[in-house]
């Protein structure tokens, strides 16, 4: 009875209380009243919405310490602890624009993000509809600023860095030889087809502490997740046939995807001419198998296996020898990756991968037999501390084994089978450990900072490096951003330079310091970026009579990149221009001279137009300054090749079939203007004679189809 | 003792304000009223109402669904005003909410349906996204129909998609009409539980009318519009916008 009485008393207190009015005003960061903001107490459903002037009034009968939530689309949600009592005055609350609305693409200087989401810079569809890109990610990225095209290949020369200074990553696994038909300047295609990818991140500098053992650029790709449905894809073109499929074994749980491509270019060259340049026309095949198992809504395991074999025999004419360069490559990548999101927002992903590469090259008196294998374990963790700070950390352990046996001409310009040669053997084995920690901080709604530190340890020879890196993004207005980044970067010299016998085991890592300053204007239909940068290199590898190689090399690169992507009613696409000055004292260039890939001006326009809904016509035009070459002994890179120009055109038409099917037919003309571009000269040993290295294709056509059911 | 319990119940209702079911019903009333004499502020208010209920955990999916539904109405409004940017903000938020909805309740057909429809609207505003969202949109609506083959709203959404999709892409006005008529038939017996979505009973005739306009049959269109008003004399959309356009 007593309890009941006391309940009655408390009820009468509650009922008897006058309901109180909490009033106030919600303002945006300019001090203007914000309309339609939701203001409510978390413990009850009492709340109100602001009027056009930003004013609100909530009547409540509960006093004491309570949580008031203020929420509005496009603004940071706020939770305020307030004590409700009769003396509470009028509240005045300022809301901050939500930084979450910021595109990941604008987070750091020098980077592009590509995913099948709107607002990103390049999608898989962009890749396959870019003329001249031949449905290749690397070639599509070559149309971006900061990537210099030095020949007809897919080599990624990033801001005055060599092709070996761009790290290519798939699902945390490093692909140490990411090219098909690998050559000194990269290779003819990228290894991974855009159809195998769900997203791609590319950075031309200033990238975060997540990425190590790399001096210039990062291309990080994510393979496809669980397929949405089972499907079959077949395709055929003038030089390739392909087939693939996705099998959704258990919806939202388990799925398998596979694909295979076989490419034989004999018909391509029969149609277009140029067959006589090859002893063996390029032939390749590759196969891919991946399986995804989502064991819960928060975790998954993914298996990825890839195998590629390619072969090419090019006729080479040089003043000393006419012969064939035979090149045979095979590579494989196996990766198992686990991802899980734990409570408290901790996200862990970990991968164990093995990448193997084998290459056989013969030409005249030169022969090379290389086997590379990289076993890698990488784990990344991230956790959000509230809404404004995210911490990332990770560690890497890898083991590299390089076995090379080669016979090189003593004079690099004399390939005659009878000429003097040097035998060269490398058997190199090392372990490397890396770790990093970084913090992504939203210091204010306008200022976003990523600061991190990375450490790398090489086992033999024992070396340690610590690289601090920081990047800032300042929001000037809704659409305008200022960006800055700086950091220290290290990369270990190629195994062959570090070998005990042929190289110098004491070689230290090469070093680069990046400074980047950028501006971006980004609206729904337009993206404009401008960046200037300076990179200073030290400890580059330099040839030496006594020690084979030393770390006495040095160099620098500076330049400016401009990028404009836009959508007009009939035309969309992008234009990029890069200015670059790159000089190095490196390898056999014993003085500070322009690098082999010092392309001063690089202009690319990639435009697309839709003719009706189903037809896509695209055009890519490129102009690049000729690259430097050495016209006389020890007069390194003192002359320049003629400028290169190229116009590519492609057309595709889509035919939807049934509910989900799609047939794409396509045709393209590369090098429409039929220009013969010169990519280099081969000199006689005394530099008295030379032959030209020309583009392998004149104007040429390609066509095919792709059917997805 | 009974008294004591009643008192306790009254007390808890007082503290929470309302129980979740009543809260949803009063939110639905707000939506209805905002639609009846279209009013932006009222629709915002309805949206805010559902946002307040989000932390009533067991019905989170339903609250998110209604937030998205309000967003959808606001998207139409901002689009009609030519304010694409705001329309997209609410569209993207709606898509985000609905993706949560179908995660929280995998059997909620109307959730899949509205999501499919919002992807369709996104393609309408940003045509180049069609290749990415087109198949997602059609997968979602088929999944929804699999779950509830007799839900008329799903055929209405599918019909609208067939009407607006260019013929080259597989759209068809004839198919749209078939789907709309099927929806109209199903609406006659449609009687969802009170908390669930039940919109569309008169709107289906508004869509049929618009289809007839596109097919060049203004008289049939008028007949459908009048039918819509017969079912809901307060259908503001038909009364203020669609019907005056024919006259």
PDB file of C-alpha atoms in Angstrom, chain A residues 57 320 339 379 441 477 555 569 598 618 623 629:
ATOM      1  CA  UNK A  57      10.290  25.075 -29.528  1.00  0.00           C
ATOM      2  CA  UNK A 320      75.454  -4.623 -85.450  1.00  0.00           C
ATOM      3  CA  UNK A 339      38.115  -9.153 -43.794  1.00  0.00           C
ATOM      4  CA  UNK A 379      47.412  -6.991 -42.235  1.00  0.00           C
ATOM      5  CA  UNK A 441      41.497  13.572 -38.537  1.00  0.00           C
ATOM      6  CA  UNK A 477      33.799  26.266 -50.100  1.00  0.00           C
ATOM      7  CA  UNK A 555      68.087  13.763 -58.939  1.00  0.00           C
ATOM      8  CA  UNK A 569      24.738  17.365 -72.684  1.00  0.00           C
ATOM      9  CA  UNK A 598      61.728  13.218 -69.048  1.00  0.00           C
ATOM     10  CA  UNK A 618      34.949   7.941 -78.038  1.00  0.00           C
ATOM     11  CA  UNK A 623      50.565  14.789 -77.724  1.00  0.00           C
ATOM     12  CA  UNK A 629      68.176   9.946 -76.180  1.00  0.00           C
TER      13      UNK A 629
END
